[in-house]
Amino acid sequence: MSEHITSVETIDVRFPTSRHRDGSDAMNPFPDYSAAYVILRTSAGAEGHGLVFTVGRGTEIQVRALRSLAPMVEGQPVDALVADPGALARRLVGDSQIRWLGPEKGVVHMAAGGLVNAVWDLAARRAGKPLWKLLADLTPEQLVAQVDFRYLRDALTEDEALALLRAAVDGRADRERRLLAEGFPAYTTTPGWLGYDDDKLARLCAEAVEAGFRLIKLKVGGDLADDVRRLGIARRAVGPDVRIAVDANQVWGVPEAIRWMRELAPFDPYWIEEPTSPDDILGHAAVRSAVTPTKVATGEHGHNAVMFKQLLQADAVDVVQIDACRVAGVNENLAILLLAAKFGVPVCPHAGGVGLCELVQHLAMFDFVALTGSTTDRAIEYVDHLHEHFADPVRISNGRYLAPRAPGMSAEILAPSLADYRFPDGPGWATSTAEAALR
């Protein structure tokens, strides 16, 4: 019998980042960076790893959604899965009964993405390539075949996508050499968590500049006077030439976003991220019109490619922020990258959570090598948290991501970390039973 998927293991793994307010923002004051983690195992002993990022309570719901979809993967022949992950993506997203719970959004859509990403991880491992390289080595025709264009053709057709990818073929080898030699630009949110005191903010801002970052991001939206003070501290720490982006994490309505950003304008914010509900396309357009020259960035909570299509069609966004775990995996992110390229809008991936830096770097690097060929106004978010738990952690040098070289999507969490932070009975939680009961 040919190699097939023998099991789909799911694990609820949570890290108690709320203890030090790492990850804190106006909407999420005490997050515990967590993941619904999935391991595909094959009859030949191979594995594929994936995860869905969460922030604490509710991870058990995400794990249950993964288990609900697992029967569509178990028993499947590996050769067919890795040859065409798009076929699996369409089955997972299109299941009529599970789809009803979305459709194509929320917990079930993210679960589909976790499984799809695990298949891509398995495919890259079998090919002996990091995922960015596996994707960049595919032909334009193979890449376009991985995208579901059903709801996108009014903005992007298959022929247009092929033209974009074919136009980039000639420079692929040179860009790959540049990527391996120079890495990809990063920006850092590490200094900017809302729960940090002023001294820590100033210190981390200065350290970020010293480490080579030319863009930092601060969380805003809790209190206007506090935001004015904190941006003043950050601007003095980094000087006039380093970009400062701000992120409201959806806490404002449209009029409040406009008013608040006008108060922060003297500090020259580069972009305002998630200024209002992530579903409000016209609201984002109104904010963008009102706060220029500050840019509008959004996308980490964009449900699906249709949301991104509308943001781009409505001129509502200056910076597209993809997320490796929010939409239905690599395939839907390929669609979003193609849409952004068609509309000429730069992509700066979201990576503020456990495993997100590891996963999304592959998508941005593919975009550079095989699609847009540009790093202008593009950077991958970086946070200095929890990388030590991964088998192939991100590497940062002089404010740039170094390209992964190990096969896979860099999703594998080390077995001791899974054991220590398995919720609720791992030692990392069992030492604080009262705390765990609240999470």
XYZ file of N, CA and C in Angstrom, residues 98-244:
441
model
N -19.925 21.502 7.361
C -18.998 22.300 8.156
C -18.961 23.744 7.652
N -19.031 23.910 6.329
C -18.986 25.253 5.747
C -20.099 26.148 6.282
N -21.227 25.532 6.621
C -22.362 26.315 7.137
C -21.964 27.151 8.346
N -21.010 26.671 9.112
C -20.585 27.382 10.318
C -19.773 28.627 9.998
N -19.343 28.807 8.781
C -18.622 30.009 8.357
C -19.583 30.977 7.679
N -19.780 30.863 6.372
C -18.896 30.094 5.513
C -17.607 30.854 5.231
N -16.516 30.090 5.152
C -15.191 30.619 4.828
C -14.768 31.745 5.768
N -14.995 31.519 7.043
C -14.548 32.485 8.048
C -14.567 31.808 9.410
N -13.841 32.382 10.344
C -13.914 31.942 11.718
C -13.198 30.638 11.996
N -13.654 29.966 13.062
C -12.951 28.813 13.606
C -12.793 27.699 12.577
N -13.851 27.398 11.799
C -13.747 26.272 10.868
C -12.810 26.601 9.711
N -12.792 27.846 9.287
C -11.905 28.249 8.194
C -10.447 28.211 8.656
N -10.202 28.664 9.877
C -8.844 28.614 10.419
C -8.391 27.173 10.609
N -9.300 26.299 11.003
C -8.951 24.885 11.134
C -8.551 24.305 9.790
N -9.285 24.642 8.750
C -8.902 24.188 7.411
C -7.495 24.667 7.074
N -7.201 25.920 7.426
C -5.869 26.453 7.165
C -4.783 25.716 7.922
N -5.062 25.330 9.166
C -4.077 24.588 9.938
C -3.718 23.264 9.288
N -4.731 22.569 8.771
C -4.487 21.300 8.106
C -3.805 21.485 6.755
N -4.237 22.490 6.003
C -3.600 22.768 4.708
C -2.126 23.112 4.909
N -1.839 23.950 5.896
C -0.445 24.310 6.149
C 0.378 23.096 6.558
N -0.219 22.181 7.325
C 0.505 20.968 7.712
C 0.833 20.117 6.488
N -0.064 20.094 5.504
C 0.214 19.353 4.268
C 1.351 20.023 3.494
N 1.350 21.351 3.430
C 2.450 22.044 2.753
C 3.769 21.806 3.486
N 3.730 21.771 4.809
C 4.938 21.463 5.572
C 5.444 20.069 5.206
N 4.526 19.106 5.128
C 4.890 17.748 4.735
C 5.454 17.731 3.317
N 4.823 18.459 2.415
C 5.298 18.504 1.029
C 6.713 19.067 0.934
N 6.967 20.147 1.677
C 8.293 20.765 1.634
C 9.338 19.856 2.258
N 8.975 19.162 3.323
C 9.915 18.213 3.937
C 10.262 17.086 2.953
N 9.249 16.567 2.291
C 9.500 15.483 1.332
C 10.370 15.959 0.181
N 10.193 17.224 -0.215
C 10.997 17.766 -1.315
C 12.396 18.195 -0.867
N 12.620 18.224 0.459
C 13.913 18.654 0.972
C 14.154 20.140 0.811
N 13.066 20.934 0.830
C 13.187 22.371 0.606
C 12.418 23.150 1.675
N 12.899 24.349 2.037
C 12.025 25.232 2.816
C 10.826 25.615 1.961
N 9.717 25.931 2.607
C 8.489 26.163 1.853
C 8.640 27.288 0.840
N 9.311 28.381 1.218
C 9.437 29.498 0.265
C 10.100 29.033 -1.024
N 11.084 28.156 -0.905
C 11.801 27.646 -2.074
C 10.928 26.686 -2.873
N 10.181 25.828 -2.171
C 9.268 24.926 -2.864
C 8.275 25.716 -3.707
N 7.679 26.750 -3.126
C 6.713 27.567 -3.857
C 7.372 28.311 -5.016
N 8.549 28.883 -4.770
C 9.223 29.663 -5.803
C 9.669 28.802 -6.976
N 9.859 27.502 -6.746
C 10.275 26.600 -7.821
C 9.104 26.085 -8.649
N 7.883 26.312 -8.212
C 6.729 25.894 -9.005
C 6.587 26.792 -10.231
N 6.029 26.243 -11.286
C 5.780 27.051 -12.472
C 4.594 27.981 -12.231
N 4.482 29.058 -13.010
C 3.285 29.896 -12.883
C 1.991 29.104 -13.026
N 1.972 28.136 -13.926
C 0.764 27.334 -14.123
C 0.448 26.501 -12.887
N 1.478 25.926 -12.264
C 1.252 25.140 -11.046
C 0.749 26.020 -9.905
N 1.287 27.219 -9.780
C 0.856 28.126 -8.718
C -0.588 28.571 -8.916
N -0.939 28.942 -10.127
C -2.302 29.394 -10.393
C -3.300 28.267 -10.146
N -2.897 27.036 -10.402
C -3.783 25.896 -10.164
C -4.082 25.685 -8.691
N -3.277 26.267 -7.803
C -3.485 26.129 -6.361
C -4.485 27.148 -5.806
N -4.923 28.090 -6.611
C -5.784 29.186 -6.160
C -7.218 28.962 -6.612
N -8.151 29.187 -5.715
C -9.575 29.145 -6.040
C -10.006 30.549 -6.463
N -10.309 30.722 -7.741
C -10.652 32.041 -8.286
C -12.160 32.299 -8.303
N -12.954 31.413 -7.761
C -14.405 31.502 -7.920
C -14.960 32.878 -7.576
N -14.553 33.426 -6.419
C -15.095 34.711 -5.969
C -14.183 35.897 -6.300
N -13.138 35.662 -7.083
C -12.129 36.695 -7.298
C -12.081 37.231 -8.722
N -12.742 36.578 -9.669
C -12.512 36.892 -11.077
C -12.924 38.292 -11.483
N -13.804 38.933 -10.696
C -14.138 40.316 -11.016
C -12.988 41.262 -10.701
N -11.990 40.778 -9.943
C -10.821 41.593 -9.608
C -9.526 41.006 -10.152
N -9.471 39.678 -10.263
C -8.248 39.000 -10.692
C -8.624 37.697 -11.379
N -8.264 37.566 -12.651
C -8.535 36.340 -13.392
C -7.305 35.430 -13.396
N -7.523 34.191 -13.793
C -6.412 33.256 -13.934
C -5.366 33.783 -14.911
N -5.822 34.362 -16.015
C -4.864 34.871 -17.004
C -4.037 36.024 -16.441
N -4.666 36.887 -15.670
C -3.921 37.991 -15.062
C -2.902 37.474 -14.054
N -3.300 36.475 -13.264
C -2.373 35.898 -12.304
C -1.198 35.236 -13.016
N -1.466 34.517 -14.092
C -0.385 33.914 -14.870
C 0.559 34.974 -15.410
N 0.009 36.078 -15.894
C 0.861 37.138 -16.442
C 1.773 37.727 -15.363
N 1.242 37.926 -14.166
C 2.062 38.450 -13.075
C 3.211 37.500 -12.749
N 2.914 36.222 -12.655
C 3.927 35.242 -12.293
C 4.935 35.023 -13.422
N 4.459 34.999 -14.655
C 5.376 34.828 -15.785
C 6.319 36.009 -15.930
N 5.839 37.205 -15.623
C 6.692 38.392 -15.725
C 7.849 38.345 -14.737
N 7.694 37.561 -13.666
C 8.734 37.498 -12.631
C 9.709 36.345 -12.831
N 9.478 35.496 -13.813
C 10.293 34.295 -13.962
C 11.752 34.627 -14.221
N 12.017 35.596 -15.092
C 13.393 35.865 -15.511
C 14.322 36.240 -14.369
N 13.819 36.921 -13.356
C 14.703 37.367 -12.279
C 14.750 36.471 -11.062
N 14.062 35.324 -11.119
C 13.940 34.489 -9.916
C 15.294 34.099 -9.329
N 16.193 33.600 -10.147
C 17.470 33.085 -9.642
C 18.278 34.183 -8.966
N 18.314 35.360 -9.564
C 19.056 36.468 -8.955
C 18.426 36.893 -7.632
N 17.102 36.934 -7.588
C 16.449 37.343 -6.354
C 16.635 36.294 -5.257
N 16.655 35.042 -5.637
C 16.907 34.014 -4.642
C 18.307 34.172 -4.047
N 19.284 34.455 -4.889
C 20.642 34.686 -4.377
C 20.671 35.880 -3.441
N 19.957 36.946 -3.801
C 19.907 38.126 -2.928
C 19.248 37.810 -1.600
N 18.172 37.061 -1.649
C 17.472 36.687 -0.419
C 18.392 35.895 0.503
N 19.080 34.935 -0.048
C 19.962 34.105 0.769
C 21.135 34.908 1.319
N 21.589 35.892 0.575
C 22.733 36.689 1.020
C 22.344 37.799 1.981
N 21.175 38.415 1.752
C 20.823 39.639 2.473
C 19.652 39.478 3.431
N 18.813 38.462 3.236
C 17.613 38.339 4.035
C 16.506 39.256 3.556
N 15.453 39.351 4.367
C 14.260 40.129 4.013
C 14.000 41.130 5.135
N 13.620 42.379 4.803
C 13.423 43.397 5.846
C 12.390 42.977 6.896
N 12.666 43.366 8.134
C 11.761 43.101 9.255
C 11.407 44.417 9.931
N 10.259 44.431 10.579
C 9.974 45.512 11.537
C 9.619 44.859 12.856
N 9.729 45.594 13.942
C 9.535 44.970 15.250
C 8.435 45.640 16.063
N 7.629 44.799 16.692
C 6.605 45.241 17.630
C 7.048 44.999 19.066
N 8.206 44.393 19.240
C 8.672 44.049 20.581
C 8.639 45.213 21.560
N 9.010 46.450 21.164
C 8.984 47.541 22.159
C 7.595 48.020 22.533
N 6.574 47.736 21.714
C 5.371 48.540 21.743
C 4.172 48.018 22.478
N 4.299 46.913 23.222
C 3.114 46.375 23.889
C 2.555 47.368 24.900
N 1.250 47.443 24.959
C 0.595 48.493 25.726
C 0.837 48.366 27.229
N 1.120 47.156 27.695
C 1.318 46.961 29.129
C 2.706 47.292 29.636
N 3.634 47.680 28.749
C 4.993 48.002 29.183
C 5.048 49.409 29.770
N 5.882 49.597 30.789
C 6.022 50.932 31.367
C 6.922 51.797 30.489
N 6.991 53.091 30.808
C 7.697 54.044 29.951
C 9.180 53.745 29.848
N 9.802 53.336 30.928
C 11.232 53.038 30.889
C 11.515 51.858 29.975
N 10.682 50.827 30.073
C 10.873 49.659 29.218
C 10.631 50.017 27.757
N 9.624 50.846 27.497
C 9.347 51.308 26.145
C 10.563 52.022 25.557
N 11.112 52.979 26.289
C 12.254 53.741 25.787
C 13.463 52.840 25.546
N 13.710 51.941 26.489
C 14.866 51.043 26.353
C 14.735 50.133 25.147
N 13.553 49.535 24.977
C 13.371 48.609 23.873
C 13.368 49.318 22.520
N 12.876 50.553 22.484
C 12.939 51.325 21.235
C 14.391 51.574 20.829
N 15.188 51.999 21.771
C 16.601 52.247 21.483
C 17.311 50.965 21.067
N 16.994 49.869 21.737
C 17.609 48.592 21.396
C 17.200 48.139 19.996
N 15.967 48.421 19.604
C 15.512 48.036 18.270
C 16.304 48.756 17.184
N 16.525 50.050 17.382
C 17.308 50.806 16.402
C 18.738 50.282 16.353
N 19.304 50.014 17.507
C 20.666 49.482 17.569
C 20.752 48.125 16.864
N 19.670 47.362 16.897
C 19.642 46.046 16.258
C 19.386 46.122 14.755
N 19.185 47.322 14.218
C 19.063 47.493 12.780
C 17.666 47.685 12.250
N 16.658 47.735 13.101
C 15.288 47.924 12.632
C 15.067 49.385 12.248
N 14.407 49.574 11.090
C 14.102 50.929 10.615
C 12.613 51.233 10.697
N 11.851 50.309 11.256
C 10.425 50.515 11.505
C 10.072 49.773 12.783
N 9.440 50.471 13.718
C 8.930 49.849 14.933
C 7.433 50.124 15.015
N 6.747 49.333 15.823
C 5.297 49.507 15.941
C 4.888 49.573 17.396
N 3.999 50.525 17.709
C 3.460 50.701 19.057
C 1.968 50.433 19.054
N 1.506 49.790 20.108
C 0.078 49.621 20.315
C -0.509 50.919 20.865
N -1.701 51.270 20.387
C -2.386 52.482 20.832
C -3.861 52.164 21.047
N -4.593 53.143 21.580
C -6.040 53.025 21.679
C -6.592 52.840 23.068
N -5.716 52.715 24.077
C -6.221 52.574 25.433
C -6.645 53.899 26.037
N -5.753 54.881 25.942
C -6.007 56.213 26.490
C -5.231 57.200 25.630
N -5.894 58.267 25.185
C -5.258 59.189 24.255
C -4.057 59.892 24.879
N -4.191 60.356 26.103
C -3.066 61.034 26.748
C -1.877 60.098 26.899
N -2.150 58.835 27.237
C -1.066 57.859 27.336
C -0.406 57.647 25.976
N -1.212 57.578 24.913
C -0.646 57.370 23.579
C 0.227 58.538 23.157
N -0.214 59.761 23.451
C 0.596 60.943 23.115
C 1.922 60.889 23.859
N 1.860 60.552 25.132
C 3.099 60.470 25.910
C 4.018 59.372 25.391
N 3.445 58.190 25.110
C 4.262 57.057 24.686
C 4.869 57.290 23.307
N 4.118 57.892 22.386
C 4.700 58.180 21.084
C 5.810 59.224 21.186
N 5.639 60.162 22.116
C 6.718 61.129 22.346
C 7.985 60.441 22.833
N 7.825 59.518 23.748
C 8.970 58.751 24.266
C 9.632 57.965 23.134
N 8.807 57.284 22.338
C 9.348 56.466 21.253
C 10.050 57.320 20.202
N 9.445 58.441 19.833
C 10.057 59.289 18.812
C 11.396 59.840 19.292
N 11.471 60.237 20.549
C 12.757 60.720 21.075
C 13.795 59.603 21.105
N 13.351 58.380 21.368
C 14.288 57.264 21.471
C 14.841 56.845 20.117
N 14.028 56.920 19.064
C 14.472 56.412 17.758
C 14.918 57.512 16.811
N 14.580 58.777 17.110
C 14.950 59.863 16.218
C 13.955 60.050 15.092
N 14.199 61.045 14.232
C 13.220 61.410 13.203
C 13.207 60.506 11.983
N 14.237 59.691 11.789
C 14.376 58.958 10.531
C 13.889 57.513 10.592
N 13.556 57.022 11.774
C 13.029 55.668 11.915
C 11.503 55.740 11.900
N 10.887 54.904 11.100
C 9.432 54.905 10.997
C 8.806 54.314 12.260
N 7.699 54.924 12.700
C 6.904 54.392 13.799
C 5.486 54.143 13.289
